[in-house]
mmCIF file of N, CA, C and O in Angstrom:
data_model
loop_
_atom_site.group_PDB
_atom_site.id
_atom_site.type_symbol
_atom_site.label_atom_id
_atom_site.label_comp_id
_atom_site.label_asym_id
_atom_site.label_seq_id
_atom_site.Cartn_x
_atom_site.Cartn_y
_atom_site.Cartn_z
ATOM 1 N N MET E 1 0.616 -0.961 -0.181
ATOM 2 C CA MET E 1 0.126 0.014 -0.109
ATOM 3 C C MET E 1 1.076 1.295 -0.080
ATOM 4 O O MET E 1 1.707 1.437 0.865
ATOM 5 N N ASN E 2 0.555 2.068 -0.776
ATOM 6 C CA ASN E 2 1.492 3.413 -1.015
ATOM 7 C C ASN E 2 0.499 4.650 -0.387
ATOM 8 O O ASN E 2 -0.512 4.804 -1.377
ATOM 9 N N VAL E 3 0.747 5.156 0.393
ATOM 10 C CA VAL E 3 -0.030 6.191 1.142
ATOM 11 C C VAL E 3 0.523 7.593 1.209
ATOM 12 O O VAL E 3 2.016 7.472 1.383
ATOM 13 N N LYS E 4 -0.165 8.503 0.664
ATOM 14 C CA LYS E 4 0.359 10.034 0.340
ATOM 15 C C LYS E 4 -0.345 10.904 1.077
ATOM 16 O O LYS E 4 -1.843 10.791 1.077
ATOM 17 N N VAL E 5 0.024 11.748 2.056
ATOM 18 C CA VAL E 5 -0.474 13.055 2.610
ATOM 19 C C VAL E 5 -0.100 14.105 1.742
ATOM 20 O O VAL E 5 0.752 14.636 1.569
ATOM 21 N N LEU E 6 -0.991 14.778 0.924
ATOM 22 C CA LEU E 6 -0.760 16.295 0.330
ATOM 23 C C LEU E 6 -0.994 17.143 1.006
ATOM 24 O O LEU E 6 -2.086 17.412 1.843
ATOM 25 N N GLY E 7 -0.217 18.249 1.141
ATOM 26 C CA GLY E 7 -0.168 19.571 1.779
ATOM 27 C C GLY E 7 1.135 20.138 2.123
ATOM 28 O O GLY E 7 1.994 19.600 1.627
ATOM 29 N N MET E 8 0.856 21.431 2.227
ATOM 30 C CA MET E 8 2.199 22.291 2.295
ATOM 31 C C MET E 8 3.033 22.042 3.442
ATOM 32 O O MET E 8 3.866 22.868 3.730
ATOM 33 N N GLY E 9 2.794 21.352 4.246
ATOM 34 C CA GLY E 9 3.257 21.254 5.363
ATOM 35 C C GLY E 9 2.653 22.016 6.835
ATOM 36 O O GLY E 9 3.258 22.428 7.862
ATOM 37 N N CYS E 10 1.278 22.229 6.681
ATOM 38 C CA CYS E 10 0.821 22.974 7.583
ATOM 39 C C CYS E 10 0.499 21.865 8.972
ATOM 40 O O CYS E 10 0.598 20.860 8.335
ATOM 41 N N THR E 11 0.086 22.666 9.988
ATOM 42 C CA THR E 11 -0.619 21.977 11.263
ATOM 43 C C THR E 11 -1.346 20.766 10.901
ATOM 44 O O THR E 11 -0.980 19.691 11.473
ATOM 45 N N THR E 12 -2.458 21.016 10.075
ATOM 46 C CA THR E 12 -3.531 20.122 9.875
ATOM 47 C C THR E 12 -2.839 19.023 8.923
ATOM 48 O O THR E 12 -3.056 17.560 9.172
ATOM 49 N N CYS E 13 -1.828 19.283 7.983
ATOM 50 C CA CYS E 13 -1.273 18.097 7.438
ATOM 51 C C CYS E 13 -0.262 17.496 8.158
ATOM 52 O O CYS E 13 -0.549 16.085 8.038
ATOM 53 N N ARG E 14 0.429 17.794 8.932
ATOM 54 C CA ARG E 14 1.077 17.044 9.785
ATOM 55 C C ARG E 14 0.297 16.162 10.745
ATOM 56 O O ARG E 14 0.571 15.051 10.966
ATOM 57 N N LEU E 15 -0.755 16.707 10.991
ATOM 58 C CA LEU E 15 -1.773 16.012 11.942
ATOM 59 C C LEU E 15 -2.331 14.694 11.100
ATOM 60 O O LEU E 15 -2.289 13.621 11.797
ATOM 61 N N LEU E 16 -2.770 14.855 9.986
ATOM 62 C CA LEU E 16 -3.243 13.850 9.312
ATOM 63 C C LEU E 16 -2.341 12.899 9.190
ATOM 64 O O LEU E 16 -2.522 11.635 9.206
ATOM 65 N N LYS E 17 -0.752 13.220 8.770
ATOM 66 C CA LYS E 17 0.375 12.236 8.384
ATOM 67 C C LYS E 17 0.041 11.422 9.886
ATOM 68 O O LYS E 17 0.385 10.132 10.050
ATOM 69 N N GLU E 18 0.173 12.241 11.111
ATOM 70 C CA GLU E 18 0.343 11.662 12.305
ATOM 71 C C GLU E 18 -0.375 10.313 12.599
ATOM 72 O O GLU E 18 -0.733 9.345 12.918
ATOM 73 N N LYS E 19 -1.823 10.644 12.053
ATOM 74 C CA LYS E 19 -3.240 9.972 12.327
ATOM 75 C C LYS E 19 -3.109 8.903 11.598
ATOM 76 O O LYS E 19 -3.570 7.415 11.934
ATOM 77 N N VAL E 20 -2.695 8.665 10.215
ATOM 78 C CA VAL E 20 -2.643 7.880 9.204
ATOM 79 C C VAL E 20 -1.378 6.841 9.590
ATOM 80 O O VAL E 20 -1.634 5.627 9.961
ATOM 81 N N GLU E 21 -0.316 7.164 10.122
ATOM 82 C CA GLU E 21 0.638 6.511 10.488
ATOM 83 C C GLU E 21 0.277 5.706 11.878
ATOM 84 O O GLU E 21 0.506 4.280 11.944
ATOM 85 N N ARG E 22 -0.400 6.286 12.831
ATOM 86 C CA ARG E 22 -1.129 5.860 13.944
ATOM 87 C C ARG E 22 -1.911 4.431 13.726
ATOM 88 O O ARG E 22 -2.198 3.693 13.869
ATOM 89 N N ALA E 23 -3.151 5.001 12.559
ATOM 90 C CA ALA E 23 -4.248 4.102 12.084
ATOM 91 C C ALA E 23 -3.311 2.791 11.449
ATOM 92 O O ALA E 23 -3.727 1.667 11.943
ATOM 93 N N LEU E 24 -2.191 2.972 10.773
ATOM 94 C CA LEU E 24 -1.653 1.848 10.170
ATOM 95 C C LEU E 24 -0.985 1.198 11.099
ATOM 96 O O LEU E 24 -1.062 -0.295 11.044
ATOM 97 N N SER E 25 -0.440 1.882 12.085
ATOM 98 C CA SER E 25 0.431 0.768 13.081
ATOM 99 C C SER E 25 -0.801 -0.104 13.989
ATOM 100 O O SER E 25 -0.583 -1.108 14.007
ATOM 101 N N GLU E 26 -1.857 0.381 14.362
ATOM 102 C CA GLU E 26 -2.782 -0.261 14.748
ATOM 103 C C GLU E 26 -3.593 -1.194 14.211
ATOM 104 O O GLU E 26 -3.936 -2.414 14.766
ATOM 105 N N MET E 27 -3.527 -0.922 12.711
ATOM 106 C CA MET E 27 -4.180 -1.991 12.050
ATOM 107 C C MET E 27 -3.077 -3.169 11.861
ATOM 108 O O MET E 27 -3.372 -4.101 11.442
ATOM 109 N N GLY E 28 -1.668 -2.979 12.036
ATOM 110 C CA GLY E 28 -0.535 -3.875 11.928
ATOM 111 C C GLY E 28 -0.443 -4.009 10.237
ATOM 112 O O GLY E 28 -0.032 -4.729 9.875
ATOM 113 N N ALA E 29 -0.623 -2.780 9.602
ATOM 114 C CA ALA E 29 -0.750 -2.680 8.243
ATOM 115 C C ALA E 29 0.762 -2.094 7.633
ATOM 116 O O ALA E 29 1.214 -1.333 8.326
ATOM 117 N N GLU E 30 1.336 -2.703 6.587
ATOM 118 C CA GLU E 30 2.647 -2.264 6.348
ATOM 119 C C GLU E 30 2.257 -1.226 5.124
ATOM 120 O O GLU E 30 1.772 -1.671 4.046
ATOM 121 N N ALA E 31 3.105 -0.098 5.101
ATOM 122 C CA ALA E 31 2.516 0.978 4.073
ATOM 123 C C ALA E 31 3.855 2.136 4.178
ATOM 124 O O ALA E 31 4.458 2.235 5.304
ATOM 125 N N THR E 32 3.855 2.517 3.158
ATOM 126 C CA THR E 32 4.854 3.558 2.984
ATOM 127 C C THR E 32 4.157 5.130 3.036
ATOM 128 O O THR E 32 3.146 5.321 2.328
ATOM 129 N N VAL E 33 4.403 5.749 3.903
ATOM 130 C CA VAL E 33 3.391 6.870 4.041
ATOM 131 C C VAL E 33 4.713 8.318 3.481
ATOM 132 O O VAL E 33 5.267 8.561 3.999
ATOM 133 N N GLU E 34 4.210 8.941 2.677
ATOM 134 C CA GLU E 34 4.875 10.247 1.614
ATOM 135 C C GLU E 34 4.228 11.444 1.829
ATOM 136 O O GLU E 34 2.920 11.451 2.001
ATOM 137 N N GLU E 35 4.953 12.190 2.235
ATOM 138 C CA GLU E 35 4.525 13.721 2.062
ATOM 139 C C GLU E 35 4.542 14.218 0.807
ATOM 140 O O GLU E 35 5.876 14.233 0.500
ATOM 141 N N VAL E 36 3.688 15.080 0.103
ATOM 142 C CA VAL E 36 3.701 15.638 -1.194
ATOM 143 C C VAL E 36 3.522 17.010 -0.722
ATOM 144 O O VAL E 36 2.487 17.346 -0.487
ATOM 145 N N LYS E 37 4.268 18.027 -0.803
ATOM 146 C CA LYS E 37 4.640 19.098 -0.637
ATOM 147 C C LYS E 37 4.429 20.232 -1.362
ATOM 148 O O LYS E 37 3.941 21.394 -1.415
ATOM 149 N N ASP E 38 4.768 19.721 -2.703
ATOM 150 C CA ASP E 38 5.057 20.767 -3.945
ATOM 151 C C ASP E 38 3.650 21.055 -4.617
ATOM 152 O O ASP E 38 2.761 19.833 -4.994
ATOM 153 N N PHE E 39 3.193 21.962 -4.830
ATOM 154 C CA PHE E 39 2.036 22.468 -5.390
ATOM 155 C C PHE E 39 1.540 21.855 -6.612
ATOM 156 O O PHE E 39 0.367 21.524 -7.002
ATOM 157 N N PRO E 40 2.350 22.106 -7.688
ATOM 158 C CA PRO E 40 2.253 21.240 -8.987
ATOM 159 C C PRO E 40 1.751 19.687 -8.772
ATOM 160 O O PRO E 40 0.719 19.096 -9.517
ATOM 161 N N SER E 41 2.452 19.139 -7.928
ATOM 162 C CA SER E 41 2.162 17.605 -7.529
ATOM 163 C C SER E 41 0.817 17.298 -7.070
ATOM 164 O O SER E 41 -0.259 16.472 -7.326
ATOM 165 N N ILE E 42 0.416 18.275 -6.058
ATOM 166 C CA ILE E 42 -1.012 18.196 -5.152
ATOM 167 C C ILE E 42 -1.944 18.736 -6.280
ATOM 168 O O ILE E 42 -2.816 18.052 -6.345
ATOM 169 N N LEU E 43 -1.756 19.668 -7.226
ATOM 170 C CA LEU E 43 -2.864 20.028 -8.312
ATOM 171 C C LEU E 43 -2.747 18.725 -9.162
ATOM 172 O O LEU E 43 -4.309 18.632 -9.447
ATOM 173 N N ALA E 44 -2.088 18.219 -9.506
ATOM 174 C CA ALA E 44 -2.237 16.918 -10.243
ATOM 175 C C ALA E 44 -3.155 15.998 -9.751
ATOM 176 O O ALA E 44 -3.739 15.091 -10.871
ATOM 177 N N TYR E 45 -3.235 15.819 -8.650
ATOM 178 C CA TYR E 45 -4.209 14.829 -8.261
ATOM 179 C C TYR E 45 -5.705 15.434 -8.164
ATOM 180 O O TYR E 45 -6.700 14.975 -7.628
ATOM 181 N N GLY E 46 -6.062 16.589 -8.437
ATOM 182 C CA GLY E 46 -7.358 17.194 -8.733
ATOM 183 C C GLY E 46 -7.636 17.795 -7.330
ATOM 184 O O GLY E 46 -8.808 17.878 -7.063
ATOM 185 N N VAL E 47 -6.779 17.803 -6.276
ATOM 186 C CA VAL E 47 -7.113 18.398 -5.017
ATOM 187 C C VAL E 47 -7.397 19.884 -4.965
ATOM 188 O O VAL E 47 -6.317 20.426 -5.031
ATOM 189 N N SER E 48 -8.321 20.610 -4.410
ATOM 190 C CA SER E 48 -8.334 21.991 -4.154
ATOM 191 C C SER E 48 -8.024 22.394 -3.163
ATOM 192 O O SER E 48 -8.056 23.676 -2.625
ATOM 193 N N SER E 49 -8.174 21.157 -2.093
ATOM 194 C CA SER E 49 -8.007 21.852 -0.682
ATOM 195 C C SER E 49 -7.202 20.888 0.209
ATOM 196 O O SER E 49 -7.420 19.836 -0.032
ATOM 197 N N THR E 50 -6.597 21.237 1.163
ATOM 198 C CA THR E 50 -5.422 20.202 1.846
ATOM 199 C C THR E 50 -6.078 20.361 3.353
ATOM 200 O O THR E 50 -6.240 21.186 3.864
ATOM 201 N N PRO E 51 -5.481 19.323 4.101
ATOM 202 C CA PRO E 51 -4.566 17.854 3.926
ATOM 203 C C PRO E 51 -5.489 16.965 2.808
ATOM 204 O O PRO E 51 -6.768 16.949 3.069
ATOM 205 N N ALA E 52 -5.012 16.212 2.292
ATOM 206 C CA ALA E 52 -5.588 15.223 1.473
ATOM 207 C C ALA E 52 -4.861 13.918 1.761
ATOM 208 O O ALA E 52 -3.447 13.738 1.726
ATOM 209 N N LEU E 53 -5.578 12.796 1.542
ATOM 210 C CA LEU E 53 -5.397 11.425 1.771
ATOM 211 C C LEU E 53 -5.275 10.774 0.364
ATOM 212 O O LEU E 53 -6.474 10.530 -0.124
ATOM 213 N N VAL E 54 -4.077 10.140 0.193
ATOM 214 C CA VAL E 54 -4.379 9.413 -1.402
ATOM 215 C C VAL E 54 -3.415 8.136 -1.101
ATOM 216 O O VAL E 54 -2.582 7.944 -0.442
ATOM 217 N N VAL E 55 -4.357 7.104 -1.340
ATOM 218 C CA VAL E 55 -4.117 5.352 -1.451
ATOM 219 C C VAL E 55 -3.701 4.841 -2.658
ATOM 220 O O VAL E 55 -5.133 4.999 -3.388
ATOM 221 N N ASP E 56 -2.652 4.218 -2.918
ATOM 222 C CA ASP E 56 -2.578 3.716 -4.258
ATOM 223 C C ASP E 56 -2.969 4.501 -5.075
ATOM 224 O O ASP E 56 -4.059 4.233 -6.337
ATOM 225 N N GLU E 57 -2.722 5.869 -5.298
ATOM 226 C CA GLU E 57 -3.088 6.578 -6.514
ATOM 227 C C GLU E 57 -4.530 7.313 -6.458
ATOM 228 O O GLU E 57 -4.719 7.810 -7.171
ATOM 229 N N LYS E 58 -5.183 7.027 -5.483
ATOM 230 C CA LYS E 58 -6.630 7.435 -5.248
ATOM 231 C C LYS E 58 -6.852 8.229 -4.315
ATOM 232 O O LYS E 58 -6.588 8.003 -2.947
ATOM 233 N N VAL E 59 -7.369 9.587 -4.533
ATOM 234 C CA VAL E 59 -7.739 10.631 -3.201
ATOM 235 C C VAL E 59 -8.989 10.217 -2.584
ATOM 236 O O VAL E 59 -9.946 9.832 -3.311
ATOM 237 N N LEU E 60 -8.588 10.024 -1.240
ATOM 238 C CA LEU E 60 -9.699 9.138 -0.662
ATOM 239 C C LEU E 60 -10.421 10.353 0.280
ATOM 240 O O LEU E 60 -11.810 10.131 0.711
ATOM 241 N N LEU E 61 -9.708 11.087 0.635
ATOM 242 C CA LEU E 61 -10.476 12.665 1.279
ATOM 243 C C LEU E 61 -9.509 13.709 1.250
ATOM 244 O O LEU E 61 -8.294 13.777 0.768
ATOM 245 N N ALA E 62 -10.216 14.793 1.030
ATOM 246 C CA ALA E 62 -9.550 16.255 1.165
ATOM 247 C C ALA E 62 -10.430 17.571 2.043
ATOM 248 O O ALA E 62 -11.404 17.278 2.084
ATOM 249 N N GLY E 63 -9.207 18.294 2.266
ATOM 250 C CA GLY E 63 -9.955 19.485 2.914
ATOM 251 C C GLY E 63 -10.270 19.188 4.653
ATOM 252 O O GLY E 63 -10.895 20.028 5.160
ATOM 253 N N ARG E 64 -9.718 17.660 5.108
ATOM 254 C CA ARG E 64 -10.057 17.946 6.607
ATOM 255 C C ARG E 64 -9.204 16.533 7.223
ATOM 256 O O ARG E 64 -8.406 16.055 6.495
ATOM 257 N N VAL E 65 -9.380 16.572 8.584
ATOM 258 C CA VAL E 65 -8.419 15.447 9.451
ATOM 259 C C VAL E 65 -9.567 14.651 10.058
ATOM 260 O O VAL E 65 -9.947 15.287 10.948
ATOM 261 N N PRO E 66 -10.117 13.407 9.494
ATOM 262 C CA PRO E 66 -11.045 12.859 10.246
ATOM 263 C C PRO E 66 -10.173 11.962 11.283
ATOM 264 O O PRO E 66 -9.337 12.347 11.530
ATOM 265 N N GLU E 67 -11.493 11.422 12.125
ATOM 266 C CA GLU E 67 -10.982 10.732 13.331
ATOM 267 C C GLU E 67 -10.126 9.370 12.851
ATOM 268 O O GLU E 67 -10.364 9.028 11.651
ATOM 269 N N ILE E 68 -9.387 8.913 13.801
ATOM 270 C CA ILE E 68 -8.573 7.615 13.239
ATOM 271 C C ILE E 68 -9.189 6.618 13.047
ATOM 272 O O ILE E 68 -9.071 5.857 12.281
ATOM 273 N N GLU E 69 -10.638 6.472 13.597
ATOM 274 C CA GLU E 69 -11.759 5.227 13.298
ATOM 275 C C GLU E 69 -11.847 5.618 11.777
ATOM 276 O O GLU E 69 -11.932 4.490 11.072
ATOM 277 N N GLN E 70 -12.052 6.475 11.403
ATOM 278 C CA GLN E 70 -12.513 6.873 9.933
ATOM 279 C C GLN E 70 -11.166 6.553 8.893
ATOM 280 O O GLN E 70 -11.504 5.980 7.730
ATOM 281 N N ILE E 71 -10.217 6.931 9.318
ATOM 282 C CA ILE E 71 -8.841 6.612 8.742
ATOM 283 C C ILE E 71 -8.600 5.024 8.626
ATOM 284 O O ILE E 71 -8.313 4.572 7.159
ATOM 285 N N ARG E 72 -8.912 4.313 9.780
ATOM 286 C CA ARG E 72 -8.690 2.766 9.402
ATOM 287 C C ARG E 72 -9.578 2.462 8.810
ATOM 288 O O ARG E 72 -9.282 1.512 7.797
ATOM 289 N N ARG E 73 -11.122 2.878 8.531
ATOM 290 C CA ARG E 73 -12.044 2.470 7.395
ATOM 291 C C ARG E 73 -11.548 2.870 6.260
ATOM 292 O O ARG E 73 -11.456 1.863 5.223
ATOM 293 N N LEU E 74 -11.230 3.759 5.893
ATOM 294 C CA LEU E 74 -10.865 4.267 4.698
ATOM 295 C C LEU E 74 -9.249 3.381 4.065
ATOM 296 O O LEU E 74 -9.478 2.877 3.043
ATOM 297 N N LEU E 75 -8.622 3.058 4.949
ATOM 298 C CA LEU E 75 -7.231 2.507 4.551
ATOM 299 C C LEU E 75 -7.882 0.963 4.492
ATOM 300 O O LEU E 75 -7.156 0.119 3.749
ATOM 301 N N ALA E 76 -8.586 0.333 5.361
ATOM 302 C CA ALA E 76 -9.134 -1.273 5.201
ATOM 303 C C ALA E 76 -9.783 -1.166 3.776
ATOM 304 O O ALA E 76 -9.788 -2.193 3.225
ATOM 305 N N GLU E 77 -10.610 -0.350 3.552
ATOM 306 C CA GLU E 77 -11.588 -0.527 2.344
ATOM 307 C C GLU E 77 -10.428 -0.250 0.965
ATOM 308 O O GLU E 77 -11.009 -0.609 -0.041
ATOM 309 N N ALA E 78 -9.389 0.317 1.191
ATOM 310 C CA ALA E 78 -8.429 0.443 0.029
ATOM 311 C C ALA E 78 -7.908 -0.514 -0.265
ATOM 312 O O ALA E 78 -7.233 -1.103 -0.991
#
């Protein structure tokens, strides 16, 4: 599983990354979590608000930081 957190490095972007890493750890899932901070790459995903979560090149959410339980569900479904 390839996981990307899109954002310019703001507080909410860092929070989403932390929650994603925690959710993956709780699930016992192996994944690479990458931060994508450059604006052209973020736009290439069609994301207009950050932070955004991308799993295996599919945008799963954008513009908010959900609770860990929802992140676990999104990751499990991916």
